[in-house]
Short mmCIF file of C-alpha atoms in Angstrom, two decimals:
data_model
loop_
_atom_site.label_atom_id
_atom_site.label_comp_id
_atom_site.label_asym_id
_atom_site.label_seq_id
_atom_site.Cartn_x
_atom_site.Cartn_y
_atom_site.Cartn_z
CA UNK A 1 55.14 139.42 74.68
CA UNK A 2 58.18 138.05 77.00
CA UNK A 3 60.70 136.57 75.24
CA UNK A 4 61.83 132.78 76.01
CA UNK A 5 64.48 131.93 78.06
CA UNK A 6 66.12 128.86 77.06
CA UNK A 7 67.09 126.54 79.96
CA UNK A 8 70.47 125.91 80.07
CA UNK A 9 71.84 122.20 80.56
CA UNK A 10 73.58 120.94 83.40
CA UNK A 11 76.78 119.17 82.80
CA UNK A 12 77.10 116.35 85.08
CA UNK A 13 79.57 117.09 88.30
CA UNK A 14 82.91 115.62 86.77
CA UNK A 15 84.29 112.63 89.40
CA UNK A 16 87.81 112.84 90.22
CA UNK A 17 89.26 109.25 90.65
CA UNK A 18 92.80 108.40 92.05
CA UNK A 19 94.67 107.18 89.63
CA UNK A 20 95.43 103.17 90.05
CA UNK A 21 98.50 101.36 89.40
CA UNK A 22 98.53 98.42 87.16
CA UNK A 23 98.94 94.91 89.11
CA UNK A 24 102.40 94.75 87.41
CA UNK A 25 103.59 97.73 88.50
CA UNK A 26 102.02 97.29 91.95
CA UNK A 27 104.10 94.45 92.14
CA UNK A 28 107.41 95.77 90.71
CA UNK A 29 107.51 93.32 88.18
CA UNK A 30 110.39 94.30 85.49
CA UNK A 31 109.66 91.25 83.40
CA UNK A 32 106.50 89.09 82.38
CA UNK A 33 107.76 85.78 82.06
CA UNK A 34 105.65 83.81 79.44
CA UNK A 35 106.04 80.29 81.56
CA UNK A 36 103.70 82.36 83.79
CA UNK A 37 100.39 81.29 82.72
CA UNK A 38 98.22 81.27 85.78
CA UNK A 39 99.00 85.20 84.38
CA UNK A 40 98.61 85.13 81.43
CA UNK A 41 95.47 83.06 81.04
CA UNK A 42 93.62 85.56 82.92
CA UNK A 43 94.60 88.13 80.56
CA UNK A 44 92.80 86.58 77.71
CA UNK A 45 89.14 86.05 76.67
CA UNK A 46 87.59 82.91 76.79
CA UNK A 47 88.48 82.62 72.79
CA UNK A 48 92.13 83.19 73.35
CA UNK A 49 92.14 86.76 72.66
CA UNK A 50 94.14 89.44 74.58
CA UNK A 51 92.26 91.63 77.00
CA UNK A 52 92.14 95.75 76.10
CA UNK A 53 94.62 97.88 78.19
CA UNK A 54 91.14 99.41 79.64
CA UNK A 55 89.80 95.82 80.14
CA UNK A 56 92.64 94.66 82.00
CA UNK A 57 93.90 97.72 83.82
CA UNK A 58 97.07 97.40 82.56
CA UNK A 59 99.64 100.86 81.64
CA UNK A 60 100.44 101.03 78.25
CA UNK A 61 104.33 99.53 79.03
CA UNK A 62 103.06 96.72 80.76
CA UNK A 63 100.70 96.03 78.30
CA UNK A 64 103.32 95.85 75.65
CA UNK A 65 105.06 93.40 77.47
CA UNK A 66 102.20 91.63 78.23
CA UNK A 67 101.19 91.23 74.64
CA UNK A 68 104.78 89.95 73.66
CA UNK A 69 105.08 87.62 76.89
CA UNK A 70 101.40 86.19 75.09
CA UNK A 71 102.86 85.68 71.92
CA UNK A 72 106.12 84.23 73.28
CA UNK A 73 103.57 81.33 74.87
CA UNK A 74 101.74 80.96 71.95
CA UNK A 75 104.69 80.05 69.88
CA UNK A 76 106.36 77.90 72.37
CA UNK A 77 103.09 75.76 72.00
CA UNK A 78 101.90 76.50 75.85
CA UNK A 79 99.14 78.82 75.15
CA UNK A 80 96.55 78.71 71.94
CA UNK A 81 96.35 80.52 69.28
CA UNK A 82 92.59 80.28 69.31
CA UNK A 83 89.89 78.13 71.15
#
């Protein structure tokens, strides 16, 4: 008797992607100003929650200052808390 070969797997051809800027740093955009909210607004669900860094495209340090520009419009009464 032969003995059985097992057939290998084949891993699936990895895709290289080039790597995309954020639209704030496309922009050169040092600050996210929270009176901004044709911005803003698109960064949030339709229940007032804010978008992933993966779901928005965002880098992590724009992200951050997304999040706080967010909060700085939800305190100042111009953007809600929740829907």
């Amino acid at each position: 008797m032969k003995p059985v070969k097992k057939q290998q797997k084949r891993r699936p051809a990895t895709i290289v992607r080039e790597q995309t800027q954020c639209r704030f740093c496309r922009e050169k955009v040092k600050y996210v100003d929270y009176k901004d909210l044709e911005v803003l607004s698109k960064l949030l669900t339709n229940r007032g929650k804010i978008f992933s860094r993966k779901r928005s495209g965002n880098c992590a340090s724009c992200q951050r200052k997304v999040s706080l520009a967010i909060k700085r419009a939800r305190y100042m009464g111009l953007l809600p808390f929740c829907i």
